[in-house]
Short mmCIF file of C-alpha atoms in Angstrom, two decimals:
data_model
loop_
_atom_site.label_atom_id
_atom_site.label_comp_id
_atom_site.label_asym_id
_atom_site.label_seq_id
_atom_site.Cartn_x
_atom_site.Cartn_y
_atom_site.Cartn_z
CA MET A 231 39.73 18.55 -17.19
CA GLN A 232 38.66 15.17 -15.86
CA ARG A 233 35.12 15.96 -16.92
CA LEU A 234 36.14 16.31 -20.49
CA MET A 235 38.29 13.39 -20.51
CA LEU A 236 35.34 11.30 -19.06
CA MET A 237 33.01 12.43 -22.02
CA ASP A 238 35.72 11.82 -24.50
CA ALA A 239 35.99 7.85 -23.33
CA PHE A 240 32.26 7.65 -23.64
CA GLU A 241 32.17 8.61 -27.04
CA TYR A 242 33.84 5.24 -27.34
CA ARG A 243 31.46 2.99 -25.71
CA ALA A 244 30.49 1.30 -29.13
CA SER A 245 33.55 -0.68 -28.84
CA TYR A 246 33.14 -1.61 -25.22
CA TRP A 247 31.72 -5.41 -25.97
CA PHE A 248 33.97 -5.84 -28.42
CA TRP A 249 36.83 -5.25 -25.44
CA VAL A 250 34.70 -7.28 -23.00
CA PHE A 251 34.94 -10.07 -25.72
CA ILE A 252 38.84 -9.43 -26.22
CA GLN A 253 39.61 -9.32 -22.54
CA THR A 254 37.45 -12.56 -21.70
CA LEU A 255 39.57 -14.89 -24.35
CA PRO A 256 42.88 -15.00 -22.32
CA ILE A 257 40.65 -16.26 -19.29
CA ILE A 258 38.86 -18.93 -21.46
CA GLY A 259 42.52 -20.24 -22.18
CA ILE A 260 43.85 -20.21 -18.86
CA TYR A 261 40.57 -21.98 -17.27
CA PHE A 262 41.52 -24.63 -20.12
CA LEU A 263 45.28 -24.80 -19.47
CA TRP A 264 45.20 -24.96 -16.03
CA SER A 265 42.17 -27.57 -15.51
CA ALA A 266 44.40 -29.61 -17.67
CA ILE A 267 47.45 -28.99 -15.63
CA ILE A 268 46.07 -29.32 -11.90
CA PRO A 269 43.49 -32.61 -12.05
CA ALA A 270 40.47 -32.33 -9.77
CA GLY A 271 41.59 -32.86 -6.34
CA GLY A 272 45.22 -32.49 -6.82
CA SER A 273 47.40 -29.45 -6.09
CA LEU A 274 50.55 -27.92 -7.25
CA LYS A 275 52.95 -25.62 -5.10
CA GLY A 276 49.99 -25.19 -2.76
CA TYR A 277 47.62 -24.04 -5.44
CA ASN A 278 44.33 -26.39 -6.16
CA TYR A 279 42.63 -25.82 -9.48
CA GLN A 280 39.98 -23.27 -7.31
CA ALA A 281 43.06 -21.65 -5.83
CA ILE A 282 44.81 -21.03 -9.25
CA LEU A 283 41.74 -19.81 -11.02
CA THR A 284 41.11 -17.18 -8.20
CA TYR A 285 44.61 -16.16 -8.60
CA TYR A 286 44.46 -15.46 -12.16
CA ILE A 287 41.09 -13.71 -11.70
CA GLY A 288 42.80 -11.85 -9.00
CA VAL A 289 45.45 -10.61 -11.46
CA THR A 290 42.99 -10.11 -14.23
CA ILE A 291 41.15 -7.38 -12.14
CA ALA A 292 44.42 -5.90 -10.47
CA VAL A 293 45.74 -5.32 -13.68
CA ARG A 294 42.55 -3.81 -15.01
CA ILE A 295 42.87 -1.20 -12.46
CA ILE A 296 46.54 -0.76 -12.09
CA GLN A 297 47.50 -0.64 -15.78
CA SER A 298 47.86 2.44 -17.28
CA THR A 299 50.17 3.62 -20.29
CA PRO A 300 51.45 7.26 -19.95
CA GLU A 301 54.76 6.25 -21.79
CA TRP A 302 52.81 6.58 -25.38
CA ASP A 303 51.29 9.81 -24.46
CA LEU A 304 54.84 11.24 -23.40
CA ASN A 305 56.54 9.64 -26.53
CA TRP A 306 54.06 11.19 -28.79
CA SER A 307 53.88 14.57 -26.94
CA ILE A 308 57.80 14.89 -26.81
CA ASN A 309 58.22 14.06 -30.13
CA GLU A 310 55.76 16.27 -31.82
CA GLY A 311 56.53 19.17 -29.59
CA TYR A 312 53.25 19.04 -27.90
CA PHE A 313 55.18 19.05 -24.40
CA THR A 314 55.46 22.43 -24.47
CA TYR A 315 51.69 23.08 -23.76
CA TYR A 316 52.26 20.69 -20.55
CA LEU A 317 54.83 23.05 -19.70
CA TYR A 318 52.50 26.11 -19.52
CA ARG A 319 50.17 24.65 -17.23
CA PRO A 320 50.06 25.41 -13.36
CA ILE A 321 50.37 21.83 -13.01
CA SER A 322 53.72 19.30 -13.51
CA PRO A 323 53.00 16.83 -16.34
CA TYR A 324 53.38 14.00 -13.98
CA LEU A 325 50.15 15.43 -11.94
CA GLU A 326 48.31 16.22 -15.15
CA MET A 327 48.80 13.06 -16.98
CA LEU A 328 47.95 11.21 -13.74
CA SER A 329 44.79 12.77 -12.76
CA VAL A 330 43.61 12.27 -16.77
CA ARG A 331 44.52 8.74 -16.26
CA ILE A 332 42.32 8.33 -12.75
CA ALA A 333 39.49 10.18 -14.56
CA MET A 334 39.41 7.47 -17.61
CA LYS A 335 40.40 4.57 -15.36
CA ILE A 336 37.32 5.18 -13.18
CA PHE A 337 35.14 5.31 -16.40
CA ASN A 338 36.68 2.21 -17.45
CA LEU A 339 35.95 0.51 -14.54
CA MET A 340 32.90 1.11 -14.34
CA LEU A 341 32.15 -0.55 -17.58
CA PHE A 342 34.44 -3.23 -16.60
CA ILE A 343 32.35 -4.30 -13.63
CA PRO A 344 29.47 -6.04 -15.50
CA ALA A 345 32.00 -7.54 -17.77
CA ILE A 346 33.92 -9.06 -14.73
CA SER A 347 30.94 -9.98 -12.98
CA LEU A 348 29.35 -12.18 -15.67
CA ILE A 349 32.90 -13.82 -15.77
CA ILE A 350 32.86 -14.51 -12.38
CA TYR A 351 29.27 -15.65 -12.71
CA LEU A 352 30.08 -18.02 -15.64
CA LEU A 353 32.98 -19.50 -13.81
CA GLY A 354 30.61 -20.14 -10.57
CA SER A 355 32.56 -22.52 -8.22
CA ASN A 356 35.53 -22.80 -10.23
CA ILE A 357 36.53 -19.73 -8.21
CA ALA A 358 36.50 -18.79 -4.32
CA LEU A 359 35.29 -15.47 -3.83
CA PRO A 360 37.01 -13.26 -1.27
CA SER A 361 35.25 -11.83 1.88
CA LEU A 362 33.96 -8.20 1.52
CA ALA A 363 36.94 -7.01 3.86
CA ASN A 364 39.29 -8.74 1.66
CA LEU A 365 37.65 -7.27 -1.55
CA LEU A 366 37.91 -3.72 -0.23
CA LEU A 367 41.65 -3.97 1.14
CA PHE A 368 42.31 -5.20 -2.49
CA PHE A 369 40.47 -2.17 -3.82
CA GLY A 370 42.34 -0.08 -1.57
CA PHE A 371 45.82 -1.68 -2.06
CA CYS A 372 45.32 -1.44 -6.20
CA LEU A 373 45.26 2.48 -5.71
CA ILE A 374 48.84 2.43 -4.29
CA SER A 375 50.14 0.00 -6.73
CA PHE A 376 48.36 2.02 -9.63
CA VAL A 377 50.71 5.07 -8.72
CA ILE A 378 53.83 2.75 -8.40
CA MET A 379 52.84 1.26 -11.94
CA PHE A 380 52.11 4.79 -13.56
CA THR A 381 55.59 6.01 -12.12
CA ILE A 382 57.70 3.30 -13.56
CA SER A 383 55.66 3.87 -16.84
CA PHE A 384 56.06 7.41 -16.67
CA THR A 385 59.75 7.04 -16.16
CA VAL A 386 60.19 4.58 -18.87
CA GLY A 387 58.37 6.87 -21.23
CA LEU A 388 61.00 10.00 -20.25
CA ILE A 389 63.43 8.08 -22.53
CA ALA A 390 61.66 10.01 -25.23
CA PHE A 391 63.57 12.87 -24.46
CA TRP A 392 66.54 11.14 -25.47
CA TRP A 393 65.55 8.94 -28.22
CA GLU A 394 62.93 9.19 -31.03
CA ASN A 395 60.69 6.29 -31.27
CA ALA A 396 60.96 4.46 -27.94
CA ALA A 397 58.08 2.05 -28.73
CA ALA A 398 60.22 -0.90 -28.44
CA ILE A 399 61.59 -0.10 -25.04
CA PHE A 400 58.10 0.10 -23.82
CA TYR A 401 57.42 -3.30 -25.08
CA PHE A 402 60.47 -4.55 -23.50
CA LYS A 403 59.29 -2.97 -20.20
CA ASN A 404 55.99 -4.78 -20.46
CA ALA A 405 57.31 -8.03 -21.22
CA ILE A 406 59.75 -7.61 -17.81
CA VAL A 407 56.97 -6.46 -15.80
CA ALA A 408 54.65 -9.31 -17.14
CA LEU A 409 57.18 -11.77 -15.72
CA LEU A 410 58.55 -10.47 -12.56
CA SER A 411 55.25 -9.19 -11.62
CA GLY A 412 53.79 -12.76 -11.24
CA TYR A 413 51.22 -11.62 -13.97
CA THR A 414 52.45 -14.79 -16.05
CA ILE A 415 52.81 -17.22 -13.39
CA PRO A 416 52.49 -17.25 -9.60
CA PHE A 417 55.92 -16.58 -7.84
CA GLU A 418 55.48 -20.09 -5.88
CA PHE A 419 56.32 -21.44 -9.11
CA PHE A 420 59.91 -20.04 -9.29
CA PRO A 421 62.86 -21.61 -7.71
CA ALA A 422 63.44 -20.70 -3.84
CA LYS A 423 66.04 -18.31 -4.68
CA PHE A 424 64.51 -16.11 -7.55
CA GLN A 425 61.54 -15.76 -5.09
CA ASN A 426 63.18 -13.95 -2.86
CA PHE A 427 64.72 -11.78 -5.16
CA LEU A 428 61.22 -11.23 -6.64
CA ASN A 429 59.85 -10.18 -3.13
CA ILE A 430 62.22 -7.34 -2.88
CA LEU A 431 61.38 -5.52 -6.37
CA PRO A 432 58.55 -3.21 -6.71
CA PHE A 433 56.66 -5.08 -9.58
CA LYS A 434 55.33 -7.50 -6.94
CA TYR A 435 52.87 -4.76 -5.78
CA VAL A 436 51.55 -4.83 -9.48
CA ALA A 437 49.91 -8.05 -9.61
CA TYR A 438 51.23 -11.11 -7.15
CA PHE A 439 50.63 -9.13 -4.04
CA PRO A 440 46.94 -7.53 -4.96
CA ALA A 441 46.02 -11.21 -6.14
CA LYS A 442 47.27 -12.70 -2.98
CA ILE A 443 44.91 -10.21 -0.94
CA PHE A 444 42.01 -11.20 -3.64
CA GLN A 445 42.67 -14.82 -2.49
CA GLY A 446 42.13 -14.35 1.03
CA GLN A 447 45.45 -15.83 1.61
CA LEU A 448 47.30 -12.63 3.49
CA SER A 449 46.60 -11.79 7.01
CA LEU A 450 45.88 -7.93 8.07
CA GLY A 451 49.61 -7.42 9.66
CA GLU A 452 51.11 -9.07 6.22
CA ILE A 453 49.00 -6.27 4.15
CA GLY A 454 49.78 -3.66 6.53
CA LYS A 455 53.43 -4.77 5.98
CA GLY A 456 53.24 -4.87 2.20
CA ALA A 457 51.27 -1.56 2.10
CA LEU A 458 54.18 0.23 4.04
CA LEU A 459 57.03 -1.37 1.55
CA ALA A 460 54.70 -0.14 -1.49
CA LEU A 461 54.45 3.20 -0.30
CA LEU A 462 58.50 3.09 0.45
CA TRP A 463 58.88 1.95 -3.15
CA MET A 464 56.42 4.62 -4.42
CA LEU A 465 58.79 7.41 -2.37
CA ILE A 466 62.03 5.71 -4.26
CA LEU A 467 60.30 5.46 -7.65
CA LEU A 468 59.26 9.00 -7.62
CA THR A 469 62.58 10.35 -6.62
CA ILE A 470 64.19 8.55 -9.25
CA MET A 471 61.33 9.71 -11.73
CA ARG A 472 62.03 13.37 -10.63
CA PHE A 473 65.69 13.18 -11.02
CA ILE A 474 65.64 11.88 -14.87
CA TYR A 475 62.70 14.22 -15.56
CA LEU A 476 64.62 17.26 -14.81
CA LYS A 477 67.71 15.93 -16.60
CA GLY A 478 65.14 15.24 -19.68
CA LEU A 479 63.77 18.72 -19.43
CA ARG A 480 66.96 20.48 -19.86
CA ARG A 481 67.52 18.41 -22.77
CA TYR A 482 64.16 19.55 -24.14
CA SER A 483 64.58 23.00 -23.73
CA ALA A 484 68.17 22.81 -25.13
CA VAL A 485 67.15 21.18 -28.35
CA GLY A 486 63.56 23.30 -28.61
CA GLY A 487 65.23 26.33 -27.58
CA MET B 463 50.48 -14.24 -61.10
CA LYS B 464 54.19 -13.31 -62.04
CA ARG B 465 52.63 -9.85 -61.27
CA HIS B 466 51.66 -10.33 -58.09
CA LEU B 467 54.74 -11.78 -56.91
CA LYS B 468 57.03 -9.03 -58.56
CA LEU B 469 54.42 -6.28 -56.59
CA ILE B 470 55.00 -8.40 -53.44
CA LEU B 471 58.48 -7.89 -53.66
CA LEU B 472 58.43 -4.32 -54.49
CA PHE B 473 56.37 -3.97 -51.23
CA MET B 474 58.84 -5.48 -49.44
CA LYS B 475 61.39 -3.59 -50.55
CA LEU B 476 59.97 -0.30 -49.85
CA SER B 477 58.97 -1.64 -46.33
CA LEU B 478 62.45 -2.51 -45.78
CA MET B 479 63.67 0.90 -46.60
CA LYS B 480 61.18 2.51 -43.94
CA GLU B 481 61.98 -0.11 -41.41
CA MET B 482 65.85 0.73 -41.76
CA ILE B 483 65.55 4.69 -40.93
CA TYR B 484 65.02 3.93 -37.32
CA LYS B 485 67.90 1.39 -36.92
CA LYS B 486 67.79 1.34 -33.22
CA THR B 487 64.19 0.58 -33.22
CA PHE B 488 65.27 -2.16 -35.36
CA VAL B 489 67.75 -3.80 -33.09
CA TRP B 490 65.49 -2.91 -29.87
CA SER B 491 62.51 -4.88 -31.50
CA PHE B 492 64.96 -7.97 -31.50
CA ILE B 493 65.53 -7.50 -28.10
CA THR B 494 62.03 -7.05 -27.02
CA ILE B 495 60.80 -9.96 -29.40
CA THR B 496 63.60 -12.26 -27.29
CA ALA B 497 62.14 -10.65 -23.85
CA TRP B 498 58.72 -11.86 -24.57
CA TRP B 499 59.79 -15.34 -26.29
CA LEU B 500 61.70 -16.00 -22.88
CA VAL B 501 58.70 -15.06 -20.73
CA GLN B 502 56.49 -17.63 -22.55
CA LEU B 503 59.30 -20.07 -22.42
CA THR B 504 60.12 -19.40 -18.65
CA MET B 505 56.40 -19.99 -17.80
CA VAL B 506 56.54 -23.33 -19.60
CA ASN B 507 59.46 -24.06 -17.81
CA LEU B 508 58.13 -23.33 -14.52
CA ILE B 509 54.97 -25.44 -15.02
CA TYR B 510 56.96 -28.79 -16.25
CA TYR B 511 59.44 -28.21 -13.61
CA ASN B 512 56.09 -29.89 -11.58
CA VAL B 513 54.01 -31.64 -13.77
CA LYS B 514 55.32 -34.76 -16.45
CA ALA B 515 52.61 -33.98 -19.07
CA ILE B 516 49.97 -31.62 -20.05
CA ALA B 517 47.02 -33.34 -22.10
CA GLY B 518 49.69 -35.91 -22.85
CA TRP B 519 52.16 -33.52 -23.96
CA ASN B 520 55.73 -33.75 -22.44
CA PHE B 521 57.79 -30.79 -21.82
CA GLY B 522 60.00 -31.80 -25.40
CA GLU B 523 56.61 -32.00 -27.48
CA MET B 524 55.32 -28.45 -25.85
CA LEU B 525 58.26 -26.94 -27.08
CA VAL B 526 57.61 -28.16 -30.42
CA LEU B 527 54.38 -27.03 -30.21
CA LEU B 528 55.50 -23.29 -28.84
CA GLY B 529 58.36 -23.39 -31.63
CA THR B 530 55.56 -24.31 -34.49
CA PHE B 531 53.56 -21.21 -33.10
CA ASN B 532 56.25 -19.03 -32.89
CA ILE B 533 56.76 -19.92 -36.54
CA VAL B 534 53.40 -19.13 -37.89
CA ASP B 535 52.65 -16.70 -35.57
CA SER B 536 56.05 -14.82 -36.99
CA LEU B 537 55.37 -15.30 -40.76
CA ILE B 538 51.83 -14.10 -40.57
CA PHE B 539 52.78 -11.11 -38.36
CA ALA B 540 55.58 -10.30 -40.95
CA PHE B 541 52.90 -10.30 -43.82
CA PHE B 542 49.78 -8.91 -42.02
CA VAL B 543 50.08 -7.09 -38.89
CA ASN B 544 50.59 -3.78 -40.48
CA ASN B 545 48.09 -4.67 -43.20
CA MET B 546 45.11 -6.07 -41.33
CA GLY B 547 45.75 -3.32 -38.50
CA LYS B 548 45.13 -0.41 -41.30
CA ILE B 549 41.95 -1.51 -42.64
CA ALA B 550 39.82 0.32 -40.20
CA ASP B 551 41.91 3.28 -40.64
CA TYR B 552 41.46 3.22 -44.44
CA ILE B 553 37.71 2.83 -44.21
CA ARG B 554 37.30 5.45 -41.70
CA LYS B 555 39.72 8.00 -43.69
CA GLY B 556 38.38 6.77 -46.97
CA ASP B 557 41.65 5.92 -48.08
CA LEU B 558 40.30 2.71 -49.63
CA ASP B 559 39.24 4.92 -52.72
CA PHE B 560 42.76 4.84 -53.99
CA PHE B 561 43.26 1.19 -53.65
CA LEU B 562 39.87 0.49 -55.56
CA ILE B 563 40.83 2.31 -58.52
CA LYS B 564 44.25 0.74 -58.71
CA PRO B 565 44.68 -1.80 -61.80
CA ILE B 566 44.94 -4.74 -59.28
CA SER B 567 42.44 -6.27 -56.87
CA SER B 568 41.56 -4.23 -53.49
CA GLN B 569 41.85 -7.10 -51.00
CA PHE B 570 45.72 -8.15 -52.89
CA TYR B 571 46.63 -4.13 -52.23
CA VAL B 572 45.46 -4.53 -48.84
CA THR B 573 46.98 -7.71 -47.93
CA PHE B 574 50.26 -7.01 -48.98
CA LYS B 575 51.01 -3.17 -48.92
CA LEU B 576 53.44 -3.21 -45.75
CA PHE B 577 55.66 -5.94 -45.16
CA SER B 578 57.24 -6.08 -41.41
CA PHE B 579 60.83 -7.33 -41.43
CA ASN B 580 61.75 -7.38 -37.74
CA GLU B 581 58.99 -9.90 -37.03
CA LEU B 582 60.68 -12.28 -39.44
CA TYR B 583 63.12 -12.74 -36.28
CA GLU B 584 60.90 -14.83 -34.50
CA VAL B 585 61.02 -17.49 -37.16
CA PHE B 586 64.75 -18.61 -35.91
CA LEU B 587 63.62 -18.43 -32.54
CA GLY B 588 60.72 -21.10 -33.70
CA MET B 589 62.95 -23.45 -35.43
CA PHE B 590 65.02 -23.23 -32.87
CA LEU B 591 62.51 -24.38 -30.19
CA VAL B 592 61.29 -27.10 -32.51
CA PHE B 593 64.49 -28.49 -33.02
CA PHE B 594 65.34 -27.91 -29.11
CA GLY B 595 62.42 -29.84 -28.32
CA LEU B 596 62.93 -32.87 -30.62
CA GLY B 597 66.22 -33.10 -29.23
CA LYS B 598 64.61 -33.49 -25.70
CA ILE B 599 62.54 -36.37 -26.97
CA SER B 600 64.80 -38.01 -28.94
CA TYR B 601 62.60 -40.03 -31.44
CA ASN B 602 63.40 -40.03 -34.76
CA ILE B 603 60.88 -37.80 -37.15
CA PRO B 604 60.19 -39.52 -40.48
CA LEU B 605 60.96 -37.53 -43.33
CA ILE B 606 57.22 -37.87 -44.51
CA ASN B 607 56.36 -36.37 -41.28
CA TRP B 608 58.52 -33.42 -42.01
CA SER B 609 56.98 -32.78 -45.69
CA VAL B 610 53.37 -32.85 -44.38
CA PHE B 611 54.54 -30.52 -41.58
CA ILE B 612 55.91 -27.74 -44.04
CA ILE B 613 52.55 -28.23 -46.29
CA MET B 614 50.72 -27.60 -42.91
CA ILE B 615 52.54 -24.66 -42.03
CA PHE B 616 51.61 -23.04 -45.67
CA SER B 617 47.78 -23.84 -45.01
CA ALA B 618 48.12 -22.51 -41.70
CA ILE B 619 49.29 -19.18 -42.88
CA ALA B 620 46.58 -19.44 -45.51
CA ILE B 621 44.16 -20.09 -42.72
CA SER B 622 45.07 -17.89 -40.64
CA TYR B 623 45.45 -14.92 -43.10
CA ALA B 624 41.68 -15.68 -44.04
CA LEU B 625 40.32 -15.62 -40.43
CA TRP B 626 42.20 -12.52 -40.28
CA LEU B 627 40.83 -10.82 -42.85
CA ILE B 628 37.48 -11.91 -42.13
CA THR B 629 37.33 -10.44 -38.64
CA SER B 630 38.91 -7.23 -39.91
CA CYS B 631 36.02 -6.98 -42.04
CA PHE B 632 33.88 -6.45 -39.18
CA ALA B 633 35.55 -2.60 -39.40
CA PHE B 634 33.27 -2.01 -42.45
CA ILE B 635 30.01 -2.20 -40.22
CA SER B 636 32.07 -0.40 -37.34
CA PRO B 637 35.00 1.34 -38.65
CA ARG B 638 35.02 3.57 -34.92
CA ILE B 639 36.43 -0.24 -33.57
CA SER B 640 40.21 0.67 -34.64
CA GLU B 641 41.38 -2.31 -33.12
CA ILE B 642 39.34 -5.09 -34.42
CA HIS B 643 41.88 -6.80 -36.24
CA GLU B 644 43.58 -7.69 -32.39
CA ALA B 645 40.57 -9.79 -31.97
CA PHE B 646 42.01 -12.28 -34.37
CA ILE B 647 45.45 -12.18 -32.25
CA SER B 648 43.51 -12.74 -29.16
CA ILE B 649 41.77 -15.88 -30.75
CA SER B 650 45.12 -17.08 -31.92
CA GLN B 651 46.58 -17.58 -28.70
CA PHE B 652 44.31 -20.45 -28.32
CA SER B 653 46.56 -22.64 -30.83
CA LYS B 654 49.57 -22.31 -28.43
CA TYR B 655 48.21 -25.01 -26.08
CA PRO B 656 47.53 -28.69 -26.82
CA VAL B 657 44.32 -29.59 -28.49
CA GLY B 658 43.34 -32.06 -25.75
CA ILE B 659 42.69 -29.35 -23.17
CA TYR B 660 39.51 -27.77 -24.80
CA ASN B 661 35.98 -29.12 -23.81
CA LYS B 662 33.93 -30.50 -26.52
CA PHE B 663 32.56 -27.47 -27.43
CA PHE B 664 35.41 -25.54 -27.59
CA ASN B 665 37.13 -28.20 -29.28
CA ARG B 666 34.44 -28.15 -32.34
CA LEU B 667 34.58 -24.67 -32.58
CA LEU B 668 38.43 -24.06 -32.88
CA VAL B 669 38.91 -27.07 -35.30
CA TRP B 670 36.08 -26.43 -37.56
CA PHE B 671 33.92 -23.09 -37.49
CA PHE B 672 37.12 -20.82 -36.44
CA PRO B 673 40.13 -23.25 -37.32
CA VAL B 674 42.75 -21.51 -35.28
CA LEU B 675 44.18 -24.83 -34.06
CA PHE B 676 45.23 -25.45 -37.09
CA MET B 677 47.76 -22.72 -36.95
CA ALA B 678 49.90 -24.74 -34.68
CA ALA B 679 48.21 -26.99 -32.20
CA ILE B 680 47.56 -29.90 -35.01
CA PRO B 681 50.66 -29.44 -37.29
CA ALA B 682 52.89 -29.80 -34.15
CA GLY B 683 50.92 -33.10 -33.20
CA VAL B 684 51.34 -34.38 -36.83
CA LEU B 685 54.85 -33.89 -36.84
CA LEU B 686 55.21 -35.87 -33.75
CA GLY B 687 53.20 -38.64 -35.09
CA LYS B 688 50.01 -37.71 -32.44
CA TYR B 689 47.40 -37.43 -35.27
CA SER B 690 47.18 -38.90 -38.77
CA PHE B 691 47.92 -37.50 -41.93
CA ILE B 692 43.99 -36.88 -42.55
CA TYR B 693 44.81 -33.56 -40.89
CA ALA B 694 46.89 -32.70 -43.41
CA ALA B 695 44.07 -32.99 -45.96
CA PHE B 696 41.64 -31.53 -44.02
CA SER B 697 44.01 -28.29 -43.30
CA ILE B 698 44.51 -28.00 -47.05
CA ILE B 699 40.92 -28.09 -47.62
CA LEU B 700 40.34 -25.60 -44.96
CA ALA B 701 42.75 -23.33 -46.13
CA VAL B 702 41.30 -23.30 -49.84
CA MET B 703 37.89 -22.88 -48.22
CA PHE B 704 38.46 -20.23 -45.86
CA ILE B 705 40.71 -18.01 -48.41
CA LEU B 706 37.43 -18.47 -50.97
CA ILE B 707 35.08 -17.33 -48.07
CA SER B 708 37.28 -14.70 -47.14
CA THR B 709 37.24 -12.94 -50.79
CA LYS B 710 33.71 -13.49 -50.80
CA ILE B 711 33.44 -11.56 -47.16
CA TRP B 712 35.95 -8.98 -48.85
CA ASN B 713 33.82 -8.06 -51.94
CA PHE B 714 30.61 -8.20 -50.05
CA SER B 715 32.10 -5.80 -47.28
CA LEU B 716 33.07 -3.51 -49.91
CA LYS B 717 29.45 -2.68 -50.64
CA TYR B 718 28.95 -1.06 -47.30
CA TYR B 719 32.22 0.95 -47.98
CA GLN B 720 31.10 4.62 -48.50
CA SER B 721 33.86 6.30 -50.19
CA ALA B 722 34.75 9.97 -48.86
CA SER B 723 34.52 11.52 -52.09
CA SER B 724 30.89 10.94 -53.39
#
């Protein structure tokens, strides 16, 4: 199954350089914007120019690893009735979609590595590269974050059981995640009280926390604590997902007969 | 000309009927647009909490710039996003055949066929930002600046459309890339920031060769009296030029189209 999906993804390699191009554009924008905001030698909220660019590169890589969009597949398959085929299979739809996503991810990342290396090379001394240990910790942490984000998206996708055409909600969720995860701007720029709130939520582990590891600003103890909390959130989210999924399934079979 | 306008109105009416089928989606897209708008506003707010100006633009001026971007962005999305997004599909599936036999230019038909009403909502958010920003800087904008600004908004729409169509024409070479029209959306984001942040190379590139900065950054600057009115003349010239170029490229690209039937 995973091999099949991999082959499928290879088919579309024609569009690879096009995607590299699209992905590079926002980084160019961030580069110019922040070089205008933080003057050479200055710093803002503990970020100098080099640190803020490193943060955004970390976020870009983390999001590239973590992001997956099962909600669209769910929406489509539930509305078209294709979801029934998922139910015939011996593994749960959640696990099946997750494993398919992982296969696609591995492929995408293989392609992403040359692209991001090129960008990092071009930025040169404008960013501070992480040590090998931090880089490995970063990738390891992204695995947990991947499952967290997948579960959130999957849960939101379950809305399709109740509601045809839930696309707008998916975009809404993306906006919320973009703001609360530190993807748009680092937490330090928020007012102190709001930062406490952001630090409790699970979205933190999707962009801000991995980016901090990438920057090399967290000690091993802090990373360990973060990983434990992230795992705890993973369990909570899985429980919520399972609960909503079972409710939705009852509704699906009630409608579909 | 009259016939074209009539057709555009008809297309809009049909699109509205289609959109109204999903009323809940209609309402939710307002919420989504507002949410994304707030995300962008929060970011700007948080940055200006710590700095006084970016490349010479203070908070109020930046809001005017963002508002201008919202207005133009929303108008071009309402008119073109669904249409440009479909070009690659038409080519791949051979649907373009049907447009070529219509008694009206295929470029016109492809450009205006689908109208997206819920995108229009962002125009109001943009106008709100422009006036709110102007209130923050509290100096009076002369009437002449306003009229020039409005003319520049129209040329901004024309320029953006032309650039969008030109990028979408790449689909004729490689119809497999169905997201080709998104390249323009990504590039257009450069117009959200003040012109002054870019280095010389990007500045020249984005002002003269792929003039997305005429979408918002330059019109907002002219409104605020940062740039001279000569830029309004430039924007009109560029609009006419790029519309002509886009028609040329469209007609040229059609030669690459392999019809489904023959």
